[in-house]
mmCIF file of C-alpha atoms in Angstrom:
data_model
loop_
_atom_site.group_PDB
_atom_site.id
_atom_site.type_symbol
_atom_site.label_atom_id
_atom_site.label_comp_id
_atom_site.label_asym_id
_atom_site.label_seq_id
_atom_site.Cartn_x
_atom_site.Cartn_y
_atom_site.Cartn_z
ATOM 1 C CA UNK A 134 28.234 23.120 75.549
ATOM 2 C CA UNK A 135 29.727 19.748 75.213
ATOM 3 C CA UNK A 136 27.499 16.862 74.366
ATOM 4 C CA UNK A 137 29.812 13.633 72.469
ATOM 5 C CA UNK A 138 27.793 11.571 70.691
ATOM 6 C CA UNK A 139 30.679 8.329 70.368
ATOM 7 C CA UNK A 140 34.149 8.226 70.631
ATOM 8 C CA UNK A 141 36.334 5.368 68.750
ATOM 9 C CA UNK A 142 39.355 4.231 69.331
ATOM 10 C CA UNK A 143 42.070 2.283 67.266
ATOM 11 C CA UNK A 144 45.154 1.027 68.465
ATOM 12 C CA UNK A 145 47.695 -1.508 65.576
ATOM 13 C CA UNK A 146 51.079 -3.101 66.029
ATOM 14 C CA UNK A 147 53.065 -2.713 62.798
ATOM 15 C CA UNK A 148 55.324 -5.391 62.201
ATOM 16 C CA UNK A 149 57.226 -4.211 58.987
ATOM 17 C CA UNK A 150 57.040 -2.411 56.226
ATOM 18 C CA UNK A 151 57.974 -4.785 53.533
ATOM 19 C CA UNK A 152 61.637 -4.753 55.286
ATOM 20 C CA UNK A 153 62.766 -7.155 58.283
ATOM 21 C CA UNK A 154 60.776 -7.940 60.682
ATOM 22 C CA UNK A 155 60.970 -5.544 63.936
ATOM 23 C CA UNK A 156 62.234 -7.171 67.032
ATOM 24 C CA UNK A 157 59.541 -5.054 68.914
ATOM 25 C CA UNK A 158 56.429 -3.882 66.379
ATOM 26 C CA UNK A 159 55.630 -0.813 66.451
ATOM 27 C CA UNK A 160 52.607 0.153 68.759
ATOM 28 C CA UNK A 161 50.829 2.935 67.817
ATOM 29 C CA UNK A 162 46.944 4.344 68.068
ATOM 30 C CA UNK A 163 44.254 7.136 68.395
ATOM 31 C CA UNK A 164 41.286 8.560 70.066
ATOM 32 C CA UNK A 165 38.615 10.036 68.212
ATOM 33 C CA UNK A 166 35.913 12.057 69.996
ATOM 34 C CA UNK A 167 32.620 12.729 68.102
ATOM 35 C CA UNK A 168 30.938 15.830 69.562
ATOM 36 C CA UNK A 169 28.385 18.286 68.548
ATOM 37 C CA UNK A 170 29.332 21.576 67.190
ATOM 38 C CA UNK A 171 27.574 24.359 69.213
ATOM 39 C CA UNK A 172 28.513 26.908 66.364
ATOM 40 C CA UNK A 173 27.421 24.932 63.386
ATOM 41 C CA UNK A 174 25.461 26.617 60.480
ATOM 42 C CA UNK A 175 26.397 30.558 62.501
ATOM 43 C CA UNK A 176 29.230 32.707 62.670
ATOM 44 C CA UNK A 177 29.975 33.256 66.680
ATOM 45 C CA UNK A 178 32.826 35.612 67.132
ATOM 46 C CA UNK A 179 33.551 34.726 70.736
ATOM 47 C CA UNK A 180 34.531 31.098 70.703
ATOM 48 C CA UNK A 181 37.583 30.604 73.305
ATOM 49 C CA UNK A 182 34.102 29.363 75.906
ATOM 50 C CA UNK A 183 34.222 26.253 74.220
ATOM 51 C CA UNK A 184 38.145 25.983 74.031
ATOM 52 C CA UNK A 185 37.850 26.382 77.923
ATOM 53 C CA UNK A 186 35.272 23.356 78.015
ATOM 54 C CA UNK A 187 37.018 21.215 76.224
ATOM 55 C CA UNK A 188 39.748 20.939 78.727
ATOM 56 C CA UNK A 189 38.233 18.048 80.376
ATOM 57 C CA UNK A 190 37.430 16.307 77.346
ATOM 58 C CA UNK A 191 41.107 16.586 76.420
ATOM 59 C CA UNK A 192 42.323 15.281 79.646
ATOM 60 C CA UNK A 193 39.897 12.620 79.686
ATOM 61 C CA UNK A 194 40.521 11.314 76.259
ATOM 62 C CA UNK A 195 44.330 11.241 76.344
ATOM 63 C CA UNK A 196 44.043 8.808 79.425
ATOM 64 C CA UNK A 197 41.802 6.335 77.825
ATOM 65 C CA UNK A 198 43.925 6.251 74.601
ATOM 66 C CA UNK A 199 47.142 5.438 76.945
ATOM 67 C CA UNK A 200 45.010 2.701 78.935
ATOM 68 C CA UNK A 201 43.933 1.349 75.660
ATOM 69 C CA UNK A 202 47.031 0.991 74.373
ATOM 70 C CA UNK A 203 48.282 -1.019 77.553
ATOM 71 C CA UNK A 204 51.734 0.507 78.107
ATOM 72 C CA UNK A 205 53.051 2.870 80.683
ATOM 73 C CA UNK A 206 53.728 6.797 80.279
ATOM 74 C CA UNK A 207 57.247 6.256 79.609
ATOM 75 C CA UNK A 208 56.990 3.547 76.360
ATOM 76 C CA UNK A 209 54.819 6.655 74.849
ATOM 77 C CA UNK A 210 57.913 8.629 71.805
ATOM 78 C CA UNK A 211 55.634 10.752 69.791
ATOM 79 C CA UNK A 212 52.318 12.155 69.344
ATOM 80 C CA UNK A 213 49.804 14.336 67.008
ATOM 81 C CA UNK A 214 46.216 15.462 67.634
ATOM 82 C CA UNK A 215 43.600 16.799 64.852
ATOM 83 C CA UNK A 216 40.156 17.545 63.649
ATOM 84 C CA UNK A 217 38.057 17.437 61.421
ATOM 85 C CA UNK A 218 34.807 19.333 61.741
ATOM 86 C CA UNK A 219 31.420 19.210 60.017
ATOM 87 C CA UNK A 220 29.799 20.780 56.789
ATOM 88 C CA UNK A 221 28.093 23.487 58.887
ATOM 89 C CA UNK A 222 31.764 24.456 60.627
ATOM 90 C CA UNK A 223 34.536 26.337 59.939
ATOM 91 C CA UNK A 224 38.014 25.839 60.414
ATOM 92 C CA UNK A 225 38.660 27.478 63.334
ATOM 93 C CA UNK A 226 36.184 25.360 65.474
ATOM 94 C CA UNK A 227 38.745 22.236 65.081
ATOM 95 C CA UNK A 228 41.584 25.001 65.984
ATOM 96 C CA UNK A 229 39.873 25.298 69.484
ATOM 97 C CA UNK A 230 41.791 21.956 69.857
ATOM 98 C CA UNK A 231 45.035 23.164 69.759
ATOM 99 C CA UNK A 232 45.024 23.668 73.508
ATOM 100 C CA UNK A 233 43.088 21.213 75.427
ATOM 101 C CA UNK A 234 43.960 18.654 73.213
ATOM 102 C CA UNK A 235 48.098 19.564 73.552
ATOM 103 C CA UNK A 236 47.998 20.027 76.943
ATOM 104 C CA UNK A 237 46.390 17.204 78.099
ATOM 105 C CA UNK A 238 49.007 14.974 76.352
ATOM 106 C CA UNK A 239 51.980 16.756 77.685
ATOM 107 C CA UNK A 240 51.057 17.104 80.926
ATOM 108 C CA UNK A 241 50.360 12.911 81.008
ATOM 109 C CA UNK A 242 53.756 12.070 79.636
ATOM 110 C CA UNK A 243 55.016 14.919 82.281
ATOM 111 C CA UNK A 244 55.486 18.466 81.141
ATOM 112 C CA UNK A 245 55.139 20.189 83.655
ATOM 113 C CA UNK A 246 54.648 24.186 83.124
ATOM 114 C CA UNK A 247 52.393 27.058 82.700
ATOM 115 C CA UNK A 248 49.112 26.249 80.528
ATOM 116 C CA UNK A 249 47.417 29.418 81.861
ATOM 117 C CA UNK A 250 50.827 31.584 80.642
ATOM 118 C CA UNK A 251 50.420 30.187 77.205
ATOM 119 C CA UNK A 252 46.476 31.231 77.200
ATOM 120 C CA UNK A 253 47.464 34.925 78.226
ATOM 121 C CA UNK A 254 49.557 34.739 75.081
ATOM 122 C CA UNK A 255 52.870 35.115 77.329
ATOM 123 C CA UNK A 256 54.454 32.004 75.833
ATOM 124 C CA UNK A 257 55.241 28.897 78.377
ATOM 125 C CA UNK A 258 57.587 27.688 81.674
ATOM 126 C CA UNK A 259 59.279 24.994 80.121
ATOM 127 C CA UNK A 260 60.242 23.087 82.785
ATOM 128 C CA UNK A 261 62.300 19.416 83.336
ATOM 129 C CA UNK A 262 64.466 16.955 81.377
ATOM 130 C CA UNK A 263 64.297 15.389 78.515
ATOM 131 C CA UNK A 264 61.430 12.983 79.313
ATOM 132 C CA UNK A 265 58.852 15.382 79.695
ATOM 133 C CA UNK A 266 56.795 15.904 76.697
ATOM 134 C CA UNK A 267 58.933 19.091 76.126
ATOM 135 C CA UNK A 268 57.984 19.177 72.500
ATOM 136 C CA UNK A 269 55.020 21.010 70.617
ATOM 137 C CA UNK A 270 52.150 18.990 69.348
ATOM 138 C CA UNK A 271 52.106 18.449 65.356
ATOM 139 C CA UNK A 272 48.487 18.961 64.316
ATOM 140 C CA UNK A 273 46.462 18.853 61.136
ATOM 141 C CA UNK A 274 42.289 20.057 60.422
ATOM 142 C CA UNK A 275 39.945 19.682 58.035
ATOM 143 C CA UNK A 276 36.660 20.252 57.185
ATOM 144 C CA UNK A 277 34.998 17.516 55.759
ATOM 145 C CA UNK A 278 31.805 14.737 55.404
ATOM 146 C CA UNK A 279 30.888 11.481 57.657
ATOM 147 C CA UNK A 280 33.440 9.208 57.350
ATOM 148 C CA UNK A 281 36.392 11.225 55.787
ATOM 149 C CA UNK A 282 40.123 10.445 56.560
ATOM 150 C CA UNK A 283 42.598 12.689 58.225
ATOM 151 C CA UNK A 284 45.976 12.211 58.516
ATOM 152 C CA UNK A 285 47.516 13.274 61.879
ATOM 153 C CA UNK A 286 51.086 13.560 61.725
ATOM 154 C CA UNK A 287 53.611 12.652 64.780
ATOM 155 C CA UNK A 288 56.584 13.211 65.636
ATOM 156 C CA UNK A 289 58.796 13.066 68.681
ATOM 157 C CA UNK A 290 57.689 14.101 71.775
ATOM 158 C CA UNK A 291 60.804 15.894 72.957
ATOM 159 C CA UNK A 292 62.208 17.030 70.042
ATOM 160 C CA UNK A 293 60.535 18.221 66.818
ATOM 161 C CA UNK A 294 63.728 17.232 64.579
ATOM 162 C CA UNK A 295 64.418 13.806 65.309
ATOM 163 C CA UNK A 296 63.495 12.096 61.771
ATOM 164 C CA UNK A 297 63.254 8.805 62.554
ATOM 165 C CA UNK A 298 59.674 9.541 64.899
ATOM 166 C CA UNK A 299 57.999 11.596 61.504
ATOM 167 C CA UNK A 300 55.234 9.610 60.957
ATOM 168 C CA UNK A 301 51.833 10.032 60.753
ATOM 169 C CA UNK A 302 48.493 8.100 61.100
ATOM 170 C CA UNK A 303 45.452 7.603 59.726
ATOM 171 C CA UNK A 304 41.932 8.327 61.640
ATOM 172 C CA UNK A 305 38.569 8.149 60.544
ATOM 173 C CA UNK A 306 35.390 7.734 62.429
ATOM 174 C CA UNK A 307 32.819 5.827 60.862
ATOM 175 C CA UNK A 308 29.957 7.485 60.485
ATOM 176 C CA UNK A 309 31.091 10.848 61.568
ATOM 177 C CA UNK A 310 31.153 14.316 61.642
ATOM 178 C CA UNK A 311 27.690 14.870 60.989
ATOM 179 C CA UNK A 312 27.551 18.050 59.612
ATOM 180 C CA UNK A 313 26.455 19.703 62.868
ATOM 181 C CA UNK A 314 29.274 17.783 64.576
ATOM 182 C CA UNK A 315 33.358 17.977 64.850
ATOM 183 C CA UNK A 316 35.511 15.427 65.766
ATOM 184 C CA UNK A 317 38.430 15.637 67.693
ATOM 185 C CA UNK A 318 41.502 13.541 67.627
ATOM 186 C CA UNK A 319 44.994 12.493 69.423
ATOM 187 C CA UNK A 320 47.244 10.285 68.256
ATOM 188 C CA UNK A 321 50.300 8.527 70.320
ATOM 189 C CA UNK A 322 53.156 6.494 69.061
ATOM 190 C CA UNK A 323 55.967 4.343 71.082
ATOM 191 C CA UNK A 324 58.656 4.269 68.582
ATOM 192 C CA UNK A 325 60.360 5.435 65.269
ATOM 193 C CA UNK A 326 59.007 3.831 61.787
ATOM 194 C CA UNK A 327 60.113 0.514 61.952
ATOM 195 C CA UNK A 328 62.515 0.495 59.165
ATOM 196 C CA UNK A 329 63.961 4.280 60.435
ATOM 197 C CA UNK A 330 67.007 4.756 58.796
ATOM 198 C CA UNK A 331 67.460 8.512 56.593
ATOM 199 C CA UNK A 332 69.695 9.486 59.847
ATOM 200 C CA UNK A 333 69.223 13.433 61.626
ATOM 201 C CA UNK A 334 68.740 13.718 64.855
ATOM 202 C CA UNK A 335 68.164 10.687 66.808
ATOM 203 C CA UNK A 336 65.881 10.192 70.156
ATOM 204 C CA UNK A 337 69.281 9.213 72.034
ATOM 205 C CA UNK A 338 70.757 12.606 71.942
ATOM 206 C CA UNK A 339 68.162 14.985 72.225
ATOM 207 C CA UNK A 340 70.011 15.983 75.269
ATOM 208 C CA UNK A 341 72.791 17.357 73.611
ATOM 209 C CA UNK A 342 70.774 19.889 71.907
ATOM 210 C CA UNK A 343 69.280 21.993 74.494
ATOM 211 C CA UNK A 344 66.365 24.265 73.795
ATOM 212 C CA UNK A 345 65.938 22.475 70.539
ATOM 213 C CA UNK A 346 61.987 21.573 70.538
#
């Protein structure tokens, strides 16, 4: 059921944004994983099978996006994921990435809970401090042609509201989907904007807020 064709990856360091210079630029990146759409050009009602298959994809990708962007677990402060599937897909096929995608994030900056819970539709343990990928992954589909732009938003990985880490980057994959294909993306960040400053919420004192995701 899975078969990826390419994957791509993109990793910048943004210096400023026509303000001061930052005294660290921000590091930020993405994975993109070109696949082949089992369902293209058919309607299949059952189509969790492939959600389950993609686990390992998921988990996979999210490791080599950290290793290419050559920091540890810890530097990583926000993170997105997307898709954008082929001219012979629907929609939902780039939902099946809500999931494995999510998941395999968290879990590598250290959520730890219940993945199977939140499959059976009972919610999920949230377990640990701040520090553990406590928040939900922001995440954005399309469908669309070889080559197309999609911007996947981020934000902070322990707290939804923190304004400063709303961001969002764009992927594309040259040459791809095919329209018998889907892409699948995730995106990581280590830092706010670089010229943050509309104030909210800020990364410091998440703490204070608990249960606020």
């Amino acid at each position: 059921m899975i078969e990826i064709r390419r994957t791509h990856t993109h990793v910048e360091d943004i210096f400023h944004e026509f303000g001061p210079v930052a005294a660290q630029p921000l590091k930020r990146g993405f994975i993109a994983a070109v696949l082949t759409n089992p369902f293209a050009g058919r309607y299949v009602a059952d189509i969790l099978p492939m959600m389950e298959a993609l686990n390992a994809v998921g988990t996979q990708m999210a490791h080599q996006l950290l290793a290419a962007m050559a920091v540890p677990a810890e530097r990583i402060e926000s993170y997105g994921k997307g898709a954008i599937v082929g001219a012979a897909g629907e929609l939902e096929h780039g939902a099946l990435w809500h999931v494995p995608g999510g998941y395999a994030m968290r879990e590598l900056l250290g959520w730890s809970g219940d993945r199977a819970a939140y499959m059976a539709g009972k919610g999920e343990a949230k377990t640990g401090q701040p520090g553990n990928a406590l928040s939900i992954v922001p995440s954005t589909k399309k469908v669309g042609p070889p080559g197309c732009a999609l911007d996947v938003p981020l934000t902070h990985i322990n707290a939804s509201y923190v304004r400063s880490h709303f961001d969002a980057i764009e992927a594309r994959v040259p040459g791809g989907p095919l329209a018998d294909e889907v892409v699948y993306l995730l995106a990581m960040s280590c830092g706010p904007r670089v010229h943050a400053r509309v104030g909210g919420l800020k990364a410091n004192e998440i703490s204070k807020w608990d249960g606020l995701r």
